[in-house]
């Protein structure tokens, strides 16, 4: 009896398990192929920058353009997958700094580590970051997996919750936390694009740029806190009772 006939003669539950196993096997294969195509797209973008074409990506992948369209639907689908990949890298970078930080680390140390990791990632993939910004795909990913800015926002929400908790503990108005996060993201992404387009070429080091981002971020945080009569002490850990104290409001 053939394999197909044996399966068709099996109980319905067994047939379903076999079909599910086959589907999962092909799903895994498709996921691997898509990941390889995204890798090729990133390499092509790093070679050709904003001028990259689907032909360039197909050649880099050693595949046909129909294969690209079959896996991603269209050009936007492929670019969205690239955005999702960079977003995943951003999130992994945040996990290695913010989420794994020591409880006794000062808030400024956490900021320094997280921002340095972000700048290093941008410095390693400037063409890809610029490409996604130019295509207006840095902010989001149509795949729903989270674009770079989405993942940066998610990482910032982790620490913004700590700032909100500090405000609550001293009776401060925490409604400004959201606008402070939006301001930091907006200023940071604008500065990132400038650094890629001009700063790096003119000799601004990643360390200097990271220091700039850290200080401007603290400027926004300190300004927002001061308007509600609170001061954050960045040299203390989030869990320190003296991290947030009351001051005269601006």
PDB file of C-alpha atoms in Angstrom:
ATOM      1  CA  UNK A   1       0.000   0.000   0.000  1.00  0.00           C
ATOM      2  CA  UNK A   2       1.380   3.450  -0.906  1.00  0.00           C
ATOM      3  CA  UNK A   3       2.115   6.102   1.703  1.00  0.00           C
ATOM      4  CA  UNK A   4      -0.742   8.255   0.374  1.00  0.00           C
ATOM      5  CA  UNK A   5      -3.230   5.366   0.588  1.00  0.00           C
ATOM      6  CA  UNK A   6      -2.073   4.450   4.101  1.00  0.00           C
ATOM      7  CA  UNK A   7      -2.589   8.018   5.238  1.00  0.00           C
ATOM      8  CA  UNK A   8      -6.014   8.309   3.603  1.00  0.00           C
ATOM      9  CA  UNK A   9      -7.053   5.085   5.314  1.00  0.00           C
ATOM     10  CA  UNK A  10      -5.947   6.289   8.726  1.00  0.00           C
ATOM     11  CA  UNK A  11      -8.304   7.838  11.291  1.00  0.00           C
ATOM     12  CA  UNK A  12      -9.245  11.485  10.688  1.00  0.00           C
ATOM     13  CA  UNK A  13      -7.185  12.702  13.662  1.00  0.00           C
ATOM     14  CA  UNK A  14      -4.096  10.930  12.319  1.00  0.00           C
ATOM     15  CA  UNK A  15      -4.662  12.347   8.830  1.00  0.00           C
ATOM     16  CA  UNK A  16      -4.933  15.832  10.325  1.00  0.00           C
ATOM     17  CA  UNK A  17      -1.690  15.395  12.285  1.00  0.00           C
ATOM     18  CA  UNK A  18       0.111  14.289   9.120  1.00  0.00           C
ATOM     19  CA  UNK A  19      -1.223  17.264   7.164  1.00  0.00           C
ATOM     20  CA  UNK A  20      -0.265  19.601  10.010  1.00  0.00           C
ATOM     21  CA  UNK A  21       3.258  18.134  10.120  1.00  0.00           C
ATOM     22  CA  UNK A  22       3.641  18.605   6.388  1.00  0.00           C
ATOM     23  CA  UNK A  23       2.363  22.179   6.644  1.00  0.00           C
ATOM     24  CA  UNK A  24       4.711  22.962   9.520  1.00  0.00           C
ATOM     25  CA  UNK A  25       7.650  21.467   7.639  1.00  0.00           C
ATOM     26  CA  UNK A  26       6.946  23.668   4.613  1.00  0.00           C
ATOM     27  CA  UNK A  27       6.281  26.679   6.844  1.00  0.00           C
ATOM     28  CA  UNK A  28       9.714  26.220   8.392  1.00  0.00           C
ATOM     29  CA  UNK A  29      11.283  25.899   4.943  1.00  0.00           C
ATOM     30  CA  UNK A  30       9.541  29.065   3.710  1.00  0.00           C
ATOM     31  CA  UNK A  31      10.667  30.949   6.806  1.00  0.00           C
ATOM     32  CA  UNK A  32      14.282  29.936   6.175  1.00  0.00           C
ATOM     33  CA  UNK A  33      14.065  30.951   2.499  1.00  0.00           C
ATOM     34  CA  UNK A  34      12.482  34.309   3.380  1.00  0.00           C
ATOM     35  CA  UNK A  35      15.183  34.987   5.962  1.00  0.00           C
ATOM     36  CA  UNK A  36      17.871  34.251   3.369  1.00  0.00           C
ATOM     37  CA  UNK A  37      16.207  36.594   0.886  1.00  0.00           C
ATOM     38  CA  UNK A  38      16.031  39.357   3.488  1.00  0.00           C
ATOM     39  CA  UNK A  39      19.740  38.824   4.183  1.00  0.00           C
ATOM     40  CA  UNK A  40      20.407  39.220   0.467  1.00  0.00           C
ATOM     41  CA  UNK A  41      18.271  42.370   0.340  1.00  0.00           C
ATOM     42  CA  UNK A  42      20.277  43.889   3.190  1.00  0.00           C
ATOM     43  CA  UNK A  43      23.548  43.069   1.445  1.00  0.00           C
ATOM     44  CA  UNK A  44      22.263  44.611  -1.792  1.00  0.00           C
ATOM     45  CA  UNK A  45      21.115  47.767   0.004  1.00  0.00           C
ATOM     46  CA  UNK A  46      24.537  48.062   1.623  1.00  0.00           C
ATOM     47  CA  UNK A  47      26.105  47.818  -1.843  1.00  0.00           C
ATOM     48  CA  UNK A  48      23.780  50.072  -3.830  1.00  0.00           C
ATOM     49  CA  UNK A  49      22.081  52.262  -1.211  1.00  0.00           C
ATOM     50  CA  UNK A  50      18.883  54.057  -2.202  1.00  0.00           C
ATOM     51  CA  UNK A  51      19.436  53.129  -5.863  1.00  0.00           C
ATOM     52  CA  UNK A  52      19.024  49.391  -5.193  1.00  0.00           C
ATOM     53  CA  UNK A  53      16.602  47.596  -7.491  1.00  0.00           C
ATOM     54  CA  UNK A  54      14.737  44.302  -7.322  1.00  0.00           C
ATOM     55  CA  UNK A  55      17.131  43.067 -10.009  1.00  0.00           C
ATOM     56  CA  UNK A  56      20.061  43.896  -7.708  1.00  0.00           C
ATOM     57  CA  UNK A  57      18.443  42.048  -4.821  1.00  0.00           C
ATOM     58  CA  UNK A  58      17.570  39.033  -6.970  1.00  0.00           C
ATOM     59  CA  UNK A  59      21.144  38.867  -8.270  1.00  0.00           C
ATOM     60  CA  UNK A  60      22.556  39.117  -4.756  1.00  0.00           C
ATOM     61  CA  UNK A  61      20.223  36.333  -3.636  1.00  0.00           C
ATOM     62  CA  UNK A  62      21.007  34.154  -6.641  1.00  0.00           C
ATOM     63  CA  UNK A  63      17.271  33.961  -7.247  1.00  0.00           C
ATOM     64  CA  UNK A  64      14.701  35.173  -9.766  1.00  0.00           C
ATOM     65  CA  UNK A  65      12.498  38.217  -9.266  1.00  0.00           C
ATOM     66  CA  UNK A  66       9.368  36.012  -9.425  1.00  0.00           C
ATOM     67  CA  UNK A  67      10.728  34.152  -6.404  1.00  0.00           C
ATOM     68  CA  UNK A  68      11.041  37.449  -4.502  1.00  0.00           C
ATOM     69  CA  UNK A  69       7.477  38.408  -5.402  1.00  0.00           C
ATOM     70  CA  UNK A  70       6.207  34.930  -4.523  1.00  0.00           C
ATOM     71  CA  UNK A  71       7.569  35.215  -0.988  1.00  0.00           C
ATOM     72  CA  UNK A  72       6.916  38.921  -0.300  1.00  0.00           C
ATOM     73  CA  UNK A  73       4.062  39.867  -2.616  1.00  0.00           C
ATOM     74  CA  UNK A  74       5.619  43.059  -3.902  1.00  0.00           C
ATOM     75  CA  UNK A  75       8.518  45.459  -3.431  1.00  0.00           C
ATOM     76  CA  UNK A  76       6.886  47.039  -0.373  1.00  0.00           C
ATOM     77  CA  UNK A  77       6.497  43.619   1.228  1.00  0.00           C
ATOM     78  CA  UNK A  78      10.208  42.928   0.874  1.00  0.00           C
ATOM     79  CA  UNK A  79      11.168  46.357   2.214  1.00  0.00           C
ATOM     80  CA  UNK A  80       8.775  45.805   5.112  1.00  0.00           C
ATOM     81  CA  UNK A  81      10.541  42.538   5.902  1.00  0.00           C
ATOM     82  CA  UNK A  82      13.872  44.390   5.916  1.00  0.00           C
ATOM     83  CA  UNK A  83      12.346  46.931   8.313  1.00  0.00           C
ATOM     84  CA  UNK A  84      11.128  44.105  10.537  1.00  0.00           C
ATOM     85  CA  UNK A  85      14.615  42.560  10.549  1.00  0.00           C
ATOM     86  CA  UNK A  86      16.234  45.837  11.606  1.00  0.00           C
ATOM     87  CA  UNK A  87      13.498  46.293  14.196  1.00  0.00           C
ATOM     88  CA  UNK A  88      14.281  42.850  15.606  1.00  0.00           C
ATOM     89  CA  UNK A  89      17.939  43.813  15.822  1.00  0.00           C
ATOM     90  CA  UNK A  90      16.960  47.008  17.669  1.00  0.00           C
ATOM     91  CA  UNK A  91      14.893  45.030  20.166  1.00  0.00           C
ATOM     92  CA  UNK A  92      17.641  42.473  20.746  1.00  0.00           C
ATOM     93  CA  UNK A  93      20.030  45.369  21.373  1.00  0.00           C
ATOM     94  CA  UNK A  94      17.608  46.825  23.932  1.00  0.00           C
ATOM     95  CA  UNK A  95      17.246  43.453  25.636  1.00  0.00           C
ATOM     96  CA  UNK A  96      21.007  43.146  26.012  1.00  0.00           C
ATOM     97  CA  UNK A  97      21.179  46.513  27.773  1.00  0.00           C
ATOM     98  CA  UNK A  98      17.988  47.793  29.382  1.00  0.00           C
ATOM     99  CA  UNK A  99      16.385  44.467  30.245  1.00  0.00           C
ATOM    100  CA  UNK A 100      19.549  42.803  31.486  1.00  0.00           C
ATOM    101  CA  UNK A 101      20.857  45.795  33.410  1.00  0.00           C
ATOM    102  CA  UNK A 102      21.919  45.301  37.012  1.00  0.00           C
ATOM    103  CA  UNK A 103      19.461  46.484  39.640  1.00  0.00           C
ATOM    104  CA  UNK A 104      22.160  48.624  41.217  1.00  0.00           C
ATOM    105  CA  UNK A 105      23.150  50.268  37.911  1.00  0.00           C
ATOM    106  CA  UNK A 106      22.443  53.979  37.801  1.00  0.00           C
ATOM    107  CA  UNK A 107      19.853  55.196  35.313  1.00  0.00           C
ATOM    108  CA  UNK A 108      22.558  57.131  33.483  1.00  0.00           C
ATOM    109  CA  UNK A 109      24.601  53.934  33.118  1.00  0.00           C
ATOM    110  CA  UNK A 110      21.599  52.186  31.588  1.00  0.00           C
ATOM    111  CA  UNK A 111      21.088  55.105  29.210  1.00  0.00           C
ATOM    112  CA  UNK A 112      24.750  55.140  28.263  1.00  0.00           C
ATOM    113  CA  UNK A 113      24.754  51.412  27.505  1.00  0.00           C
ATOM    114  CA  UNK A 114      21.480  51.401  25.566  1.00  0.00           C
ATOM    115  CA  UNK A 115      22.275  54.472  23.455  1.00  0.00           C
ATOM    116  CA  UNK A 116      25.793  53.263  22.699  1.00  0.00           C
ATOM    117  CA  UNK A 117      24.367  49.927  21.506  1.00  0.00           C
ATOM    118  CA  UNK A 118      21.831  51.758  19.313  1.00  0.00           C
ATOM    119  CA  UNK A 119      24.467  54.010  17.748  1.00  0.00           C
ATOM    120  CA  UNK A 120      26.761  51.028  17.137  1.00  0.00           C
ATOM    121  CA  UNK A 121      23.939  49.245  15.304  1.00  0.00           C
ATOM    122  CA  UNK A 122      23.248  52.305  13.156  1.00  0.00           C
ATOM    123  CA  UNK A 123      26.965  52.691  12.468  1.00  0.00           C
ATOM    124  CA  UNK A 124      27.154  49.047  11.369  1.00  0.00           C
ATOM    125  CA  UNK A 125      24.191  49.404   8.965  1.00  0.00           C
ATOM    126  CA  UNK A 126      23.997  53.079   7.900  1.00  0.00           C
ATOM    127  CA  UNK A 127      22.881  52.336   4.333  1.00  0.00           C
ATOM    128  CA  UNK A 128      19.984  50.174   5.535  1.00  0.00           C
ATOM    129  CA  UNK A 129      18.856  52.734   8.127  1.00  0.00           C
ATOM    130  CA  UNK A 130      19.020  55.536   5.576  1.00  0.00           C
ATOM    131  CA  UNK A 131      17.219  53.429   2.955  1.00  0.00           C
ATOM    132  CA  UNK A 132      14.325  52.698   5.312  1.00  0.00           C
ATOM    133  CA  UNK A 133      14.108  56.335   6.367  1.00  0.00           C
ATOM    134  CA  UNK A 134      14.096  57.477   2.734  1.00  0.00           C
ATOM    135  CA  UNK A 135      11.352  54.962   1.905  1.00  0.00           C
ATOM    136  CA  UNK A 136       9.383  56.100   5.001  1.00  0.00           C
ATOM    137  CA  UNK A 137       9.543  52.563   6.371  1.00  0.00           C
ATOM    138  CA  UNK A 138      11.720  53.132   9.414  1.00  0.00           C
ATOM    139  CA  UNK A 139       8.681  54.058  11.474  1.00  0.00           C
ATOM    140  CA  UNK A 140       6.731  50.853  10.996  1.00  0.00           C
ATOM    141  CA  UNK A 141       6.583  47.429   9.384  1.00  0.00           C
ATOM    142  CA  UNK A 142       3.563  46.283   7.375  1.00  0.00           C
ATOM    143  CA  UNK A 143       4.323  42.703   8.394  1.00  0.00           C
ATOM    144  CA  UNK A 144       3.146  43.541  11.897  1.00  0.00           C
ATOM    145  CA  UNK A 145       6.440  42.361  13.360  1.00  0.00           C
ATOM    146  CA  UNK A 146       7.471  45.875  14.360  1.00  0.00           C
ATOM    147  CA  UNK A 147       9.694  48.258  12.457  1.00  0.00           C
ATOM    148  CA  UNK A 148      12.801  49.878  13.958  1.00  0.00           C
ATOM    149  CA  UNK A 149      11.011  52.884  15.441  1.00  0.00           C
ATOM    150  CA  UNK A 150       8.261  50.627  16.812  1.00  0.00           C
ATOM    151  CA  UNK A 151      10.843  48.544  18.632  1.00  0.00           C
ATOM    152  CA  UNK A 152      12.677  51.617  19.893  1.00  0.00           C
ATOM    153  CA  UNK A 153       9.381  52.908  21.255  1.00  0.00           C
ATOM    154  CA  UNK A 154       8.727  49.561  22.943  1.00  0.00           C
ATOM    155  CA  UNK A 155      12.148  49.691  24.566  1.00  0.00           C
ATOM    156  CA  UNK A 156      11.562  53.251  25.732  1.00  0.00           C
ATOM    157  CA  UNK A 157       8.201  52.301  27.208  1.00  0.00           C
ATOM    158  CA  UNK A 158      10.014  49.895  29.510  1.00  0.00           C
ATOM    159  CA  UNK A 159      12.033  52.686  31.077  1.00  0.00           C
ATOM    160  CA  UNK A 160       9.254  55.278  30.783  1.00  0.00           C
ATOM    161  CA  UNK A 161       7.180  53.098  33.117  1.00  0.00           C
ATOM    162  CA  UNK A 162       9.972  53.472  35.674  1.00  0.00           C
ATOM    163  CA  UNK A 163       9.957  57.254  35.284  1.00  0.00           C
ATOM    164  CA  UNK A 164       6.158  57.288  35.643  1.00  0.00           C
ATOM    165  CA  UNK A 165       6.453  55.209  38.828  1.00  0.00           C
ATOM    166  CA  UNK A 166       9.010  57.667  40.211  1.00  0.00           C
ATOM    167  CA  UNK A 167       6.642  60.552  39.500  1.00  0.00           C
ATOM    168  CA  UNK A 168       3.738  58.788  41.208  1.00  0.00           C
ATOM    169  CA  UNK A 169       5.780  58.081  44.305  1.00  0.00           C
ATOM    170  CA  UNK A 170       6.457  61.796  44.853  1.00  0.00           C
ATOM    171  CA  UNK A 171       3.008  62.963  43.743  1.00  0.00           C
ATOM    172  CA  UNK A 172       4.134  64.256  40.351  1.00  0.00           C
ATOM    173  CA  UNK A 173       1.929  64.448  37.273  1.00  0.00           C
ATOM    174  CA  UNK A 174       2.941  61.540  35.030  1.00  0.00           C
ATOM    175  CA  UNK A 175       0.972  62.705  31.984  1.00  0.00           C
ATOM    176  CA  UNK A 176       4.090  64.296  30.475  1.00  0.00           C
ATOM    177  CA  UNK A 177       5.905  60.950  30.210  1.00  0.00           C
ATOM    178  CA  UNK A 178       4.264  60.087  26.876  1.00  0.00           C
ATOM    179  CA  UNK A 179       5.101  63.409  25.268  1.00  0.00           C
ATOM    180  CA  UNK A 180       8.667  63.185  26.584  1.00  0.00           C
ATOM    181  CA  UNK A 181       9.043  59.754  24.932  1.00  0.00           C
ATOM    182  CA  UNK A 182       7.657  61.135  21.656  1.00  0.00           C
ATOM    183  CA  UNK A 183      10.026  64.095  21.855  1.00  0.00           C
ATOM    184  CA  UNK A 184      13.068  61.894  22.485  1.00  0.00           C
ATOM    185  CA  UNK A 185      12.142  59.592  19.600  1.00  0.00           C
ATOM    186  CA  UNK A 186      11.506  62.471  17.213  1.00  0.00           C
ATOM    187  CA  UNK A 187      14.705  64.300  18.096  1.00  0.00           C
ATOM    188  CA  UNK A 188      16.739  61.096  18.138  1.00  0.00           C
ATOM    189  CA  UNK A 189      15.575  59.866  14.730  1.00  0.00           C
ATOM    190  CA  UNK A 190      16.096  63.295  13.168  1.00  0.00           C
ATOM    191  CA  UNK A 191      19.617  63.435  14.619  1.00  0.00           C
ATOM    192  CA  UNK A 192      20.286  59.879  13.437  1.00  0.00           C
ATOM    193  CA  UNK A 193      19.421  60.771   9.848  1.00  0.00           C
ATOM    194  CA  UNK A 194      21.671  63.849  10.032  1.00  0.00           C
ATOM    195  CA  UNK A 195      24.538  61.782  11.433  1.00  0.00           C
ATOM    196  CA  UNK A 196      24.214  59.209   8.655  1.00  0.00           C
ATOM    197  CA  UNK A 197      23.965  61.837   5.903  1.00  0.00           C
ATOM    198  CA  UNK A 198      26.557  64.302   7.192  1.00  0.00           C
ATOM    199  CA  UNK A 199      28.034  63.667  10.630  1.00  0.00           C
ATOM    200  CA  UNK A 200      29.813  60.384   9.926  1.00  0.00           C
ATOM    201  CA  UNK A 201      31.313  61.701   6.681  1.00  0.00           C
ATOM    202  CA  UNK A 202      32.544  64.818   8.459  1.00  0.00           C
ATOM    203  CA  UNK A 203      34.311  62.860  11.177  1.00  0.00           C
ATOM    204  CA  UNK A 204      31.798  62.821  14.060  1.00  0.00           C
ATOM    205  CA  UNK A 205      32.604  59.619  15.926  1.00  0.00           C
ATOM    206  CA  UNK A 206      29.967  57.210  17.161  1.00  0.00           C
ATOM    207  CA  UNK A 207      31.044  57.955  20.753  1.00  0.00           C
ATOM    208  CA  UNK A 208      30.487  61.686  20.318  1.00  0.00           C
ATOM    209  CA  UNK A 209      27.133  61.124  18.633  1.00  0.00           C
ATOM    210  CA  UNK A 210      26.057  58.715  21.378  1.00  0.00           C
ATOM    211  CA  UNK A 211      27.038  61.288  24.023  1.00  0.00           C
ATOM    212  CA  UNK A 212      24.965  63.901  22.188  1.00  0.00           C
ATOM    213  CA  UNK A 213      21.901  61.626  22.124  1.00  0.00           C
ATOM    214  CA  UNK A 214      22.290  60.833  25.800  1.00  0.00           C
ATOM    215  CA  UNK A 215      22.544  64.473  26.845  1.00  0.00           C
ATOM    216  CA  UNK A 216      19.676  65.674  24.640  1.00  0.00           C
ATOM    217  CA  UNK A 217      17.500  62.837  25.955  1.00  0.00           C
ATOM    218  CA  UNK A 218      18.265  63.873  29.516  1.00  0.00           C
ATOM    219  CA  UNK A 219      17.536  67.490  28.590  1.00  0.00           C
ATOM    220  CA  UNK A 220      14.029  66.515  27.500  1.00  0.00           C
ATOM    221  CA  UNK A 221      13.484  64.340  30.579  1.00  0.00           C
ATOM    222  CA  UNK A 222      14.797  66.960  33.005  1.00  0.00           C
ATOM    223  CA  UNK A 223      12.716  69.674  31.348  1.00  0.00           C
ATOM    224  CA  UNK A 224       9.523  67.626  31.502  1.00  0.00           C
ATOM    225  CA  UNK A 225      10.138  66.690  35.148  1.00  0.00           C
ATOM    226  CA  UNK A 226      10.892  70.283  36.145  1.00  0.00           C
ATOM    227  CA  UNK A 227       7.553  71.495  34.780  1.00  0.00           C
ATOM    228  CA  UNK A 228       5.756  69.252  37.286  1.00  0.00           C
ATOM    229  CA  UNK A 229       8.063  70.026  40.184  1.00  0.00           C
ATOM    230  CA  UNK A 230      10.192  66.876  40.134  1.00  0.00           C
ATOM    231  CA  UNK A 231      13.882  66.183  39.764  1.00  0.00           C
ATOM    232  CA  UNK A 232      15.309  62.843  38.624  1.00  0.00           C
ATOM    233  CA  UNK A 233      18.729  61.880  39.975  1.00  0.00           C
ATOM    234  CA  UNK A 234      20.350  60.035  37.087  1.00  0.00           C
ATOM    235  CA  UNK A 235      23.262  58.823  39.227  1.00  0.00           C
ATOM    236  CA  UNK A 236      20.865  56.555  41.170  1.00  0.00           C
ATOM    237  CA  UNK A 237      19.129  53.291  40.182  1.00  0.00           C
ATOM    238  CA  UNK A 238      15.425  53.336  39.321  1.00  0.00           C
ATOM    239  CA  UNK A 239      14.644  51.448  42.525  1.00  0.00           C
ATOM    240  CA  UNK A 240      16.372  53.997  44.778  1.00  0.00           C
ATOM    241  CA  UNK A 241      13.790  55.847  46.911  1.00  0.00           C
ATOM    242  CA  UNK A 242      15.710  59.074  46.249  1.00  0.00           C
ATOM    243  CA  UNK A 243      15.689  58.659  42.441  1.00  0.00           C
ATOM    244  CA  UNK A 244      12.836  61.195  42.167  1.00  0.00           C
ATOM    245  CA  UNK A 245      12.479  64.154  44.527  1.00  0.00           C
ATOM    246  CA  UNK A 246      10.190  67.172  44.721  1.00  0.00           C
ATOM    247  CA  UNK A 247      11.438  70.623  43.698  1.00  0.00           C
ATOM    248  CA  UNK A 248       9.769  73.948  43.031  1.00  0.00           C
ATOM    249  CA  UNK A 249       7.990  73.687  39.664  1.00  0.00           C
ATOM    250  CA  UNK A 250       9.176  75.846  36.760  1.00  0.00           C
TER     251      UNK A 250
END
